[in-house]
CSV table of C-alpha atoms and ligand atoms in Angstrom, one decimal:
chain,number,residue,atom,x,y,z
A,98,MET,CA,-94.5,-43.5,99.8
A,99,ALA,CA,-93.7,-46.1,97.1
A,100,SER,CA,-95.0,-44.8,93.8
A,101,LYS,CA,-96.4,-48.2,92.9
A,102,LYS,CA,-98.9,-48.0,95.8
A,103,MET,CA,-100.2,-44.6,94.8
A,104,ARG,CA,-103.2,-44.2,92.6
A,105,PHE,CA,-102.9,-42.2,89.4
A,106,ASN,CA,-104.4,-39.0,90.7
A,107,THR,CA,-101.9,-39.0,93.6
A,108,LYS,CA,-98.9,-40.0,91.4
A,109,VAL,CA,-99.3,-36.8,89.2
A,110,ILE,CA,-98.6,-34.7,92.3
A,111,HIS,CA,-96.2,-36.8,94.4
A,112,ALA,CA,-94.5,-39.6,92.5
A,113,GLY,CA,-90.7,-39.1,92.4
A,114,ILE,CA,-91.2,-35.7,94.0
A,115,GLU,CA,-89.6,-35.0,97.4
A,116,PRO,CA,-89.0,-31.6,99.1
A,117,ASP,CA,-85.7,-30.3,97.8
A,118,PRO,CA,-82.9,-32.0,99.9
A,119,ALA,CA,-80.8,-28.8,100.0
A,120,THR,CA,-83.5,-26.3,101.1
A,121,GLY,CA,-86.8,-28.1,101.8
A,122,ALA,CA,-88.5,-26.3,99.0
A,123,VAL,CA,-91.8,-28.0,98.3
A,124,MET,CA,-91.7,-27.2,94.6
A,125,THR,CA,-88.9,-28.8,92.6
A,126,PRO,CA,-86.3,-26.0,92.0
A,127,ILE,CA,-85.0,-25.1,88.6
A,128,TYR,CA,-81.4,-26.3,88.7
A,129,GLN,CA,-80.1,-23.9,86.0
A,130,THR,CA,-76.6,-25.4,85.9
A,131,SER,CA,-74.6,-27.2,83.3
A,132,THR,CA,-72.1,-28.7,85.7
A,133,TYR,CA,-71.6,-29.8,89.4
A,134,HIS,CA,-68.8,-29.4,91.9
A,135,GLN,CA,-66.8,-32.6,92.7
A,136,GLU,CA,-65.0,-33.1,96.1
A,137,ALA,CA,-62.4,-35.1,94.2
A,138,PRO,CA,-62.4,-36.5,90.7
A,139,GLY,CA,-65.5,-38.8,90.5
A,140,VAL,CA,-66.7,-37.9,94.1
A,141,ASN,CA,-70.0,-36.1,93.6
A,142,LYS,CA,-73.6,-36.0,94.6
A,143,GLY,CA,-74.8,-38.1,91.6
A,144,PHE,CA,-74.6,-35.3,89.1
A,145,GLU,CA,-71.6,-34.4,86.9
A,146,TYR,CA,-72.8,-32.6,83.8
A,147,SER,CA,-76.3,-31.7,82.7
A,148,ARG,CA,-76.3,-33.5,79.4
A,149,SER,CA,-76.1,-36.8,81.4
A,150,SER,CA,-78.4,-35.7,84.3
A,151,ASN,CA,-79.9,-32.7,85.9
A,152,PRO,CA,-81.8,-32.7,89.2
A,153,THR,CA,-84.9,-30.9,87.8
A,154,ARG,CA,-85.0,-33.3,84.8
A,155,LYS,CA,-84.4,-36.3,87.1
A,156,VAL,CA,-87.5,-35.5,89.2
A,157,LEU,CA,-89.6,-35.1,86.0
A,158,GLU,CA,-88.2,-38.4,84.6
A,159,ASP,CA,-89.0,-40.3,87.8
A,160,ASN,CA,-92.5,-38.8,87.8
A,161,LEU,CA,-93.1,-39.8,84.2
A,162,ALA,CA,-91.8,-43.4,84.8
A,163,ALA,CA,-94.4,-43.7,87.7
A,164,LEU,CA,-97.3,-42.4,85.5
A,165,GLU,CA,-96.6,-45.0,82.9
A,166,ASN,CA,-95.9,-47.8,85.4
A,167,GLY,CA,-92.4,-48.0,84.1
A,168,LYS,CA,-89.0,-48.2,85.8
A,169,HIS,CA,-87.0,-45.9,83.5
A,170,ALA,CA,-87.9,-42.6,81.8
A,171,PHE,CA,-85.8,-40.3,79.6
A,172,THR,CA,-86.8,-36.8,78.4
A,173,PHE,CA,-85.8,-35.1,75.2
A,174,GLY,CA,-86.1,-31.6,73.6
A,175,SER,CA,-89.2,-32.6,71.6
A,176,GLY,CA,-91.4,-35.6,70.8
A,177,MET,CA,-89.5,-36.0,67.6
A,178,ALA,CA,-86.1,-36.0,69.5
A,179,ALA,CA,-87.5,-38.9,71.6
A,180,THR,CA,-88.6,-40.8,68.5
A,181,ASP,CA,-85.2,-40.1,67.0
A,182,ALA,CA,-83.5,-41.5,70.1
A,183,ILE,CA,-85.3,-44.8,70.1
A,184,LEU,CA,-84.6,-45.3,66.4
A,185,ARG,CA,-80.9,-45.0,67.1
A,186,ILE,CA,-80.9,-48.3,68.8
A,187,LEU,CA,-81.5,-49.9,65.4
A,188,LYS,CA,-78.7,-50.6,63.0
A,189,SER,CA,-78.2,-50.6,59.2
A,190,GLY,CA,-80.2,-53.4,57.6
A,191,ASP,CA,-82.9,-53.5,60.3
A,192,GLU,CA,-86.5,-53.0,59.5
A,193,LEU,CA,-89.4,-51.3,61.3
A,194,VAL,CA,-93.1,-52.1,60.7
A,195,SER,CA,-95.4,-49.3,61.5
A,196,THR,CA,-99.1,-48.4,61.3
A,197,ASN,CA,-99.9,-46.6,58.0
A,198,ASP,CA,-101.7,-43.7,59.7
A,199,LEU,CA,-99.0,-42.5,62.0
A,200,TYR,CA,-98.1,-39.0,62.9
A,201,GLY,CA,-96.7,-37.1,59.8
A,202,GLY,CA,-93.5,-36.0,61.6
A,203,SER,CA,-92.7,-39.6,62.5
A,204,TYR,CA,-93.3,-40.7,58.9
A,205,ARG,CA,-91.0,-37.9,57.7
A,206,LEU,CA,-88.2,-38.9,60.2
A,207,PHE,CA,-88.5,-42.6,59.2
A,208,THR,CA,-88.7,-42.2,55.4
A,209,LYS,CA,-86.6,-39.1,54.8
A,210,LEU,CA,-83.8,-39.4,57.4
A,211,TYR,CA,-83.5,-43.0,58.6
A,212,SER,CA,-84.0,-44.7,55.3
A,213,LYS,CA,-80.8,-43.0,54.3
A,214,PHE,CA,-79.0,-45.2,56.8
A,215,ASN,CA,-80.4,-48.4,55.2
A,216,ILE,CA,-83.1,-48.9,57.8
A,217,ASN,CA,-86.3,-50.0,56.1
A,218,PHE,CA,-89.8,-49.1,56.9
A,219,LYS,CA,-93.0,-50.9,56.1
A,220,PHE,CA,-96.4,-49.2,56.7
A,221,VAL,CA,-99.5,-51.4,57.1
A,222,SER,CA,-103.0,-51.0,58.4
A,223,MET,CA,-103.1,-52.2,62.0
A,224,ALA,CA,-106.8,-52.4,62.3
A,225,GLU,CA,-106.5,-56.2,62.0
A,226,MET,CA,-103.3,-57.4,63.7
A,227,GLU,CA,-103.3,-60.8,61.9
A,228,LYS,CA,-102.5,-59.0,58.7
A,229,VAL,CA,-99.5,-57.2,60.3
A,230,GLU,CA,-97.7,-60.5,60.7
A,231,ASP,CA,-97.4,-60.8,56.9
A,232,ALA,CA,-95.2,-57.7,56.9
A,233,ILE,CA,-92.7,-59.1,59.5
A,234,SER,CA,-89.5,-60.5,58.1
A,235,GLU,CA,-86.2,-61.8,59.5
A,236,GLN,CA,-84.9,-58.2,59.4
A,237,THR,CA,-87.8,-56.7,61.4
A,238,LYS,CA,-86.6,-55.4,64.8
A,239,MET,CA,-89.2,-52.9,65.8
A,240,LEU,CA,-93.0,-52.5,65.7
A,241,TRP,CA,-94.4,-49.0,65.9
A,242,VAL,CA,-97.9,-48.3,67.1
A,243,GLU,CA,-99.9,-45.1,67.7
A,244,SER,CA,-103.4,-45.2,69.2
A,245,PRO,CA,-105.7,-43.3,68.9
A,246,THR,CA,-104.4,-42.2,65.5
A,247,ASN,CA,-104.4,-38.7,63.9
A,248,PRO,CA,-106.8,-37.4,62.6
A,249,THR,CA,-109.1,-40.4,62.1
A,250,LEU,CA,-109.1,-41.6,65.7
A,251,ASN,CA,-108.5,-45.2,64.8
A,252,ILE,CA,-107.8,-47.5,67.7
A,253,ILE,CA,-105.1,-50.1,67.5
A,254,ASP,CA,-105.2,-53.2,69.8
A,255,ILE,CA,-102.0,-52.7,71.8
A,256,GLU,CA,-102.2,-56.1,73.6
A,257,ALA,CA,-102.5,-57.9,70.2
A,258,ALA,CA,-99.5,-55.9,68.9
A,259,ALA,CA,-97.5,-56.9,72.1
A,260,LYS,CA,-98.3,-60.6,71.5
A,261,LEU,CA,-97.1,-60.3,67.9
A,262,ALA,CA,-93.9,-58.4,69.0
A,263,LYS,CA,-93.2,-61.1,71.6
A,264,LYS,CA,-93.6,-63.9,69.1
A,265,HIS,CA,-91.2,-62.4,66.6
A,266,ASN,CA,-88.8,-60.9,69.2
A,267,LEU,CA,-89.5,-57.3,68.2
A,268,ILE,CA,-89.4,-54.1,70.3
A,269,LEU,CA,-92.9,-52.7,70.5
A,270,VAL,CA,-92.9,-48.9,70.7
A,271,VAL,CA,-96.3,-47.1,71.4
A,272,ASP,CA,-96.7,-43.4,70.7
A,273,ASN,CA,-99.1,-42.6,73.6
A,274,THR,CA,-99.3,-38.9,72.9
A,275,PHE,CA,-103.1,-38.8,72.0
A,276,ALA,CA,-104.2,-40.8,75.0
A,277,SER,CA,-101.7,-39.5,77.7
A,278,PRO,CA,-100.8,-41.8,80.6
A,279,TYR,CA,-104.1,-40.9,82.2
A,280,LEU,CA,-106.1,-42.7,79.6
A,281,GLN,CA,-103.8,-45.5,78.6
A,282,ASN,CA,-100.7,-47.3,79.9
A,283,PRO,CA,-99.1,-49.3,77.0
A,284,LEU,CA,-96.4,-51.0,79.2
A,285,ASP,CA,-99.2,-52.7,81.2
A,286,LEU,CA,-100.5,-54.0,77.9
A,287,GLY,CA,-97.2,-55.5,77.0
A,288,ALA,CA,-95.4,-52.7,75.1
A,289,ASP,CA,-91.6,-52.4,75.5
A,290,VAL,CA,-91.3,-48.6,75.1
A,291,VAL,CA,-93.8,-45.7,75.5
A,292,MET,CA,-93.1,-42.6,73.5
A,293,HIS,CA,-94.7,-39.2,74.4
A,294,SER,CA,-94.8,-35.8,72.8
A,295,ILE,CA,-95.0,-34.1,76.2
A,296,THR,CA,-95.7,-30.9,74.2
A,297,LYS,CA,-99.4,-32.1,74.1
A,298,TYR,CA,-101.4,-33.3,77.1
A,299,LEU,CA,-98.6,-33.9,79.6
A,300,GLY,CA,-97.4,-30.3,79.3
A,301,GLY,CA,-101.0,-29.3,78.7
A,302,HIS,CA,-100.6,-25.5,78.4
A,303,SER,CA,-99.1,-25.1,74.9
A,304,ASP,CA,-96.0,-23.5,76.3
A,305,VAL,CA,-93.3,-26.3,76.1
A,306,LEU,CA,-91.8,-28.6,73.5
A,307,MET,CA,-90.6,-31.9,75.0
A,308,GLY,CA,-90.7,-35.6,74.5
A,309,ALA,CA,-90.1,-38.8,76.5
A,310,LEU,CA,-89.3,-42.5,76.3
A,311,ILE,CA,-90.4,-44.8,79.1
A,312,CYS,CA,-89.6,-48.5,79.5
A,313,ASN,CA,-89.2,-51.3,82.1
A,314,ASP,CA,-86.3,-53.4,80.7
A,315,ASP,CA,-82.9,-52.5,82.2
A,316,LYS,CA,-80.9,-53.3,79.1
A,317,LEU,CA,-83.2,-51.2,76.9
A,318,ALA,CA,-82.9,-48.4,79.4
A,319,GLU,CA,-79.2,-48.6,79.3
A,320,ASP,CA,-79.2,-48.3,75.5
A,321,ILE,CA,-81.7,-45.4,75.5
A,322,GLY,CA,-79.7,-43.6,78.3
A,323,PHE,CA,-76.6,-44.0,76.2
A,324,VAL,CA,-78.2,-42.4,73.2
A,325,GLN,CA,-79.6,-39.5,75.4
A,326,LYS,CA,-76.2,-38.8,76.9
A,327,SER,CA,-74.3,-39.3,73.6
A,328,SER,CA,-76.5,-37.3,71.2
A,329,GLY,CA,-77.6,-34.9,73.9
A,330,ALA,CA,-81.1,-33.8,72.7
A,331,VAL,CA,-82.0,-33.1,76.3
A,332,PRO,CA,-84.6,-30.5,77.6
A,333,GLY,CA,-83.5,-27.6,79.8
A,334,PRO,CA,-84.4,-27.3,83.5
A,335,GLN,CA,-86.9,-24.5,83.0
A,336,ASP,CA,-88.9,-26.6,80.6
A,337,CYS,CA,-88.7,-29.6,83.0
A,338,PHE,CA,-90.1,-27.3,85.7
A,339,LEU,CA,-93.0,-26.2,83.5
A,340,VAL,CA,-93.9,-29.8,82.7
A,341,LEU,CA,-93.8,-30.8,86.3
A,342,ARG,CA,-96.2,-28.0,87.0
A,343,GLY,CA,-98.4,-29.0,84.1
A,344,ILE,CA,-98.6,-32.6,85.2
A,345,LYS,CA,-99.9,-31.8,88.6
A,346,THR,CA,-103.3,-31.2,87.0
A,347,LEU,CA,-103.1,-33.8,84.3
A,348,HIS,CA,-105.9,-35.9,85.8
A,349,LEU,CA,-108.2,-32.9,86.3
A,350,ARG,CA,-107.6,-31.6,82.8
A,351,MET,CA,-108.1,-35.1,81.2
A,352,GLU,CA,-111.3,-35.6,83.0
A,353,ARG,CA,-112.6,-32.3,81.6
A,354,HIS,CA,-111.1,-33.0,78.1
A,355,CYS,CA,-113.0,-36.3,78.0
A,356,GLU,CA,-116.3,-34.8,79.4
A,357,ASN,CA,-116.2,-31.9,76.9
A,358,GLY,CA,-115.1,-34.2,74.0
A,359,ALA,CA,-118.0,-36.6,74.6
A,360,ALA,CA,-120.6,-33.8,74.7
A,361,ILE,CA,-119.2,-32.2,71.6
A,362,ALA,CA,-119.0,-35.5,69.6
A,363,LYS,CA,-122.6,-36.2,70.4
A,364,TRP,CA,-123.7,-32.7,69.6
A,365,LEU,CA,-121.9,-32.7,66.3
A,366,LYS,CA,-123.4,-36.1,65.3
A,367,ALA,CA,-126.9,-34.7,65.7
A,368,HIS,CA,-126.2,-31.5,63.6
A,369,PRO,CA,-127.8,-31.5,60.2
A,370,LYS,CA,-124.7,-30.0,58.4
A,371,VAL,CA,-122.3,-32.5,59.8
A,372,GLY,CA,-121.4,-35.7,57.8
A,373,PHE,CA,-119.6,-38.2,60.0
A,374,VAL,CA,-117.9,-37.8,63.4
A,375,ASN,CA,-114.8,-39.8,64.4
A,376,TRP,CA,-114.7,-40.4,68.1
A,377,PRO,CA,-113.9,-43.8,69.8
A,378,GLY,CA,-116.7,-43.4,72.3
A,379,PHE,CA,-119.4,-44.1,69.8
A,380,GLU,CA,-120.6,-47.7,69.9
A,381,GLU,CA,-120.5,-47.9,66.1
A,382,HIS,CA,-116.8,-46.8,66.0
A,383,PRO,CA,-115.1,-49.8,64.4
A,384,ASN,CA,-112.8,-50.4,67.4
A,385,HIS,CA,-115.0,-49.1,70.1
A,386,ARG,CA,-114.7,-52.4,72.0
A,387,ILE,CA,-110.9,-52.2,72.1
A,388,ALA,CA,-110.9,-48.5,73.0
A,389,LYS,CA,-113.2,-49.4,75.9
A,390,ALA,CA,-110.9,-52.2,77.1
A,391,GLN,CA,-107.5,-50.4,76.8
A,392,MET,CA,-108.4,-46.8,77.6
A,393,ARG,CA,-109.9,-45.3,80.8
A,394,ASP,CA,-112.1,-42.9,78.7
A,395,PHE,CA,-112.2,-41.7,75.2
A,396,GLY,CA,-110.3,-38.4,75.2
A,397,GLY,CA,-110.8,-34.9,73.9
A,398,MET,CA,-109.7,-35.5,70.3
A,399,LEU,CA,-112.3,-35.9,67.5
A,400,SER,CA,-112.7,-35.1,63.9
A,401,PHE,CA,-115.8,-34.5,61.7
A,402,SER,CA,-116.7,-33.9,58.0
A,403,LEU,CA,-119.3,-31.6,56.5
A,404,LYS,CA,-122.2,-32.9,54.4
A,405,GLY,CA,-121.4,-32.2,50.7
A,406,ASN,CA,-117.7,-32.4,51.6
A,407,SER,CA,-116.9,-28.9,50.3
A,408,LYS,CA,-113.4,-27.6,51.1
A,409,GLU,CA,-114.7,-24.0,50.8
A,410,ASP,CA,-117.3,-24.7,53.5
A,411,ALA,CA,-114.6,-26.1,55.7
A,412,PHE,CA,-112.5,-23.0,55.2
A,413,LYS,CA,-115.4,-20.7,55.9
A,414,LEU,CA,-116.2,-22.7,59.0
A,415,MET,CA,-112.7,-22.5,60.3
A,416,SER,CA,-112.5,-18.7,59.9
A,417,SER,CA,-115.8,-18.3,61.7
A,418,PHE,CA,-114.8,-19.5,65.1
A,419,GLU,CA,-114.5,-17.1,68.0
A,420,LEU,CA,-113.2,-19.5,70.7
A,421,PHE,CA,-111.7,-22.4,68.8
A,422,SER,CA,-108.3,-21.3,67.5
A,423,LEU,CA,-107.0,-22.5,64.2
A,424,ALA,CA,-103.6,-23.9,65.0
A,425,GLU,CA,-101.3,-26.9,64.8
A,426,SER,CA,-100.8,-29.0,68.0
A,427,LEU,CA,-103.3,-30.4,70.5
A,428,GLY,CA,-103.8,-31.3,74.1
A,429,GLY,CA,-103.6,-27.8,75.6
A,430,VAL,CA,-106.2,-26.2,77.9
A,431,GLU,CA,-107.5,-24.1,75.0
A,432,SER,CA,-109.7,-25.6,72.2
A,433,LEU,CA,-108.0,-25.8,68.8
A,434,ILE,CA,-109.2,-26.7,65.3
A,435,CYS,CA,-107.1,-27.8,62.4
A,436,HIS,CA,-107.7,-28.8,58.8
A,437,PRO,CA,-105.7,-32.1,58.1
A,438,ALA,CA,-106.1,-32.0,54.3
A,439,SER,CA,-104.2,-28.6,54.0
A,440,MET,CA,-102.1,-28.8,57.2
A,441,THR,CA,-100.8,-32.1,58.6
A,442,HIS,CA,-101.6,-34.2,55.5
A,443,ALA,CA,-101.0,-31.7,52.7
A,444,SER,CA,-98.2,-33.8,51.3
A,445,LEU,CA,-100.6,-36.7,50.4
A,446,SER,CA,-102.5,-36.6,47.1
A,447,LYS,CA,-106.3,-36.0,47.4
A,448,GLU,CA,-106.9,-39.6,46.4
A,449,ASP,CA,-104.5,-41.0,49.0
A,450,ARG,CA,-106.1,-38.7,51.6
A,451,GLU,CA,-109.6,-40.0,50.8
A,452,LYS,CA,-108.4,-43.6,51.0
A,453,ALA,CA,-107.0,-42.7,54.5
A,454,GLY,CA,-110.3,-41.3,55.6
A,455,ILE,CA,-109.3,-37.7,55.3
A,456,PRO,CA,-111.8,-35.9,53.0
A,457,ASP,CA,-111.4,-32.2,52.1
A,458,SER,CA,-114.0,-31.1,54.6
A,459,LEU,CA,-112.5,-33.0,57.6
A,460,ILE,CA,-111.9,-30.8,60.6
A,461,ARG,CA,-110.0,-32.0,63.7
A,462,LEU,CA,-110.8,-30.6,67.1
A,463,SER,CA,-108.6,-30.7,70.2
A,464,VAL,CA,-111.4,-30.0,72.7
A,465,GLY,CA,-110.1,-27.9,75.6
A,466,VAL,CA,-111.2,-27.5,79.2
A,467,GLU,CA,-113.4,-24.4,78.7
A,468,ASP,CA,-117.1,-24.3,79.6
A,469,VAL,CA,-118.6,-26.8,77.2
A,470,ASN,CA,-121.7,-24.6,76.6
A,471,ASP,CA,-119.4,-21.8,75.3
A,472,LEU,CA,-117.7,-24.3,73.0
A,473,ILE,CA,-121.0,-25.6,71.6
A,474,GLU,CA,-122.3,-22.1,71.0
A,475,ASP,CA,-119.1,-21.3,69.1
A,476,LEU,CA,-119.5,-24.4,67.0
A,477,GLU,CA,-123.2,-23.6,66.4
A,478,GLN,CA,-122.6,-20.0,65.3
A,479,ALA,CA,-119.8,-21.1,63.0
A,480,LEU,CA,-121.8,-23.9,61.4
A,481,ASN,CA,-124.6,-21.4,60.8
A,482,LYS,CA,-122.3,-19.4,58.6
A,483,VAL,CA,-121.7,-22.2,56.1
B,380,PLP,C1,-96.9,-33.8,68.2
B,380,PLP,C2,-96.7,-35.3,68.0
B,380,PLP,C3,-95.4,-35.8,67.9
B,380,PLP,C4,-94.2,-35.0,67.8
B,380,PLP,O1,-93.9,-34.3,69.0
B,380,PLP,P1,-93.2,-32.9,69.1
B,380,PLP,O2,-93.2,-32.6,70.5
B,380,PLP,O3,-94.0,-31.9,68.2
B,380,PLP,O4,-91.8,-33.1,68.5
B,380,PLP,C5,-95.3,-37.2,67.8
B,380,PLP,N1,-96.5,-38.0,67.8
B,380,PLP,C6,-97.7,-37.5,67.9
B,380,PLP,C7,-98.9,-38.4,67.9
B,380,PLP,C8,-97.9,-36.1,68.0
B,380,PLP,O5,-99.1,-35.6,68.1
């Protein structure tokens, strides 16, 4: 069955996945091998050495390509390794224009590692795409978008970014980690490359670190494939198996993440101790209209502040939870909380954090797939303690 004809909820289970040709095994086997027998030099079954290609990884990559409506997918040992791989197609003197509220790890990779190689980075607010054009110069080669953003849940108009990229002949990369391919398909909106931290929703069980790049263009795929093979930050077959297993329930998990996220966002908004709630599903969210147009639903990520904005209250709250677990990361079946001001955004000054919409009392939730009544009861008892 051609993957293009399948609907999303079928693709997660079947796209790129056939019974194992050697044994008929229904589940993709873990090909724990570094190398492959050749009949004669160069005569092989399509695999030579696992840095270039591995059968378990190949099935996962074909599946990921289908989920993002792309032709080519490449996996890496982490989301950051995927980001690193796409940056390697740039050369000294090139410039990248990025949203100013991007993932902290990407910001670190750009400014601390790649700026050493004379690649320049400009960070701009992408809330209004017209203003982004002012940042583009002759040297600009890549546009970097993330939507929704962390932890403020801003929404960036991907279609508008794609128009701008086309006009100036830039490669548009979209970090689609927060949305997952269930909620949003950037290639359909005109992006050139989709980047994923598979560690989050795609893996979905907080047990694997992995990243991916997906694209349609054959030349771009050749370049990315060359980087993957040459620098070799590839995932192992066990991890590929775990992700294939996780993806089979992506649609079910995402449905529940969205349902629980919506219920909790609305409940928090009505709570007397809560200040504001960031969630793109609210009509008054500044880019609600774009979120509605480019996403299938609003996701399970949200953040909220406390009235009075006391850091002490936020800390008390975070240590009062029984179900929500205080931890980095997101997108797993279990609900997590984190405190951006002291965790992900600690390197910014308090003033810069406030400018970026991250007050000291801001708490980010990755709403899991537990019974939503248990989650709300946990929030209620914790809020009662502050
Ligand atoms: C986690 C994350 C990354 C980095 O991925 P790793 O798998 O942790 O290396 C990149 N972008 C976003 C939005 C993330 O949440």
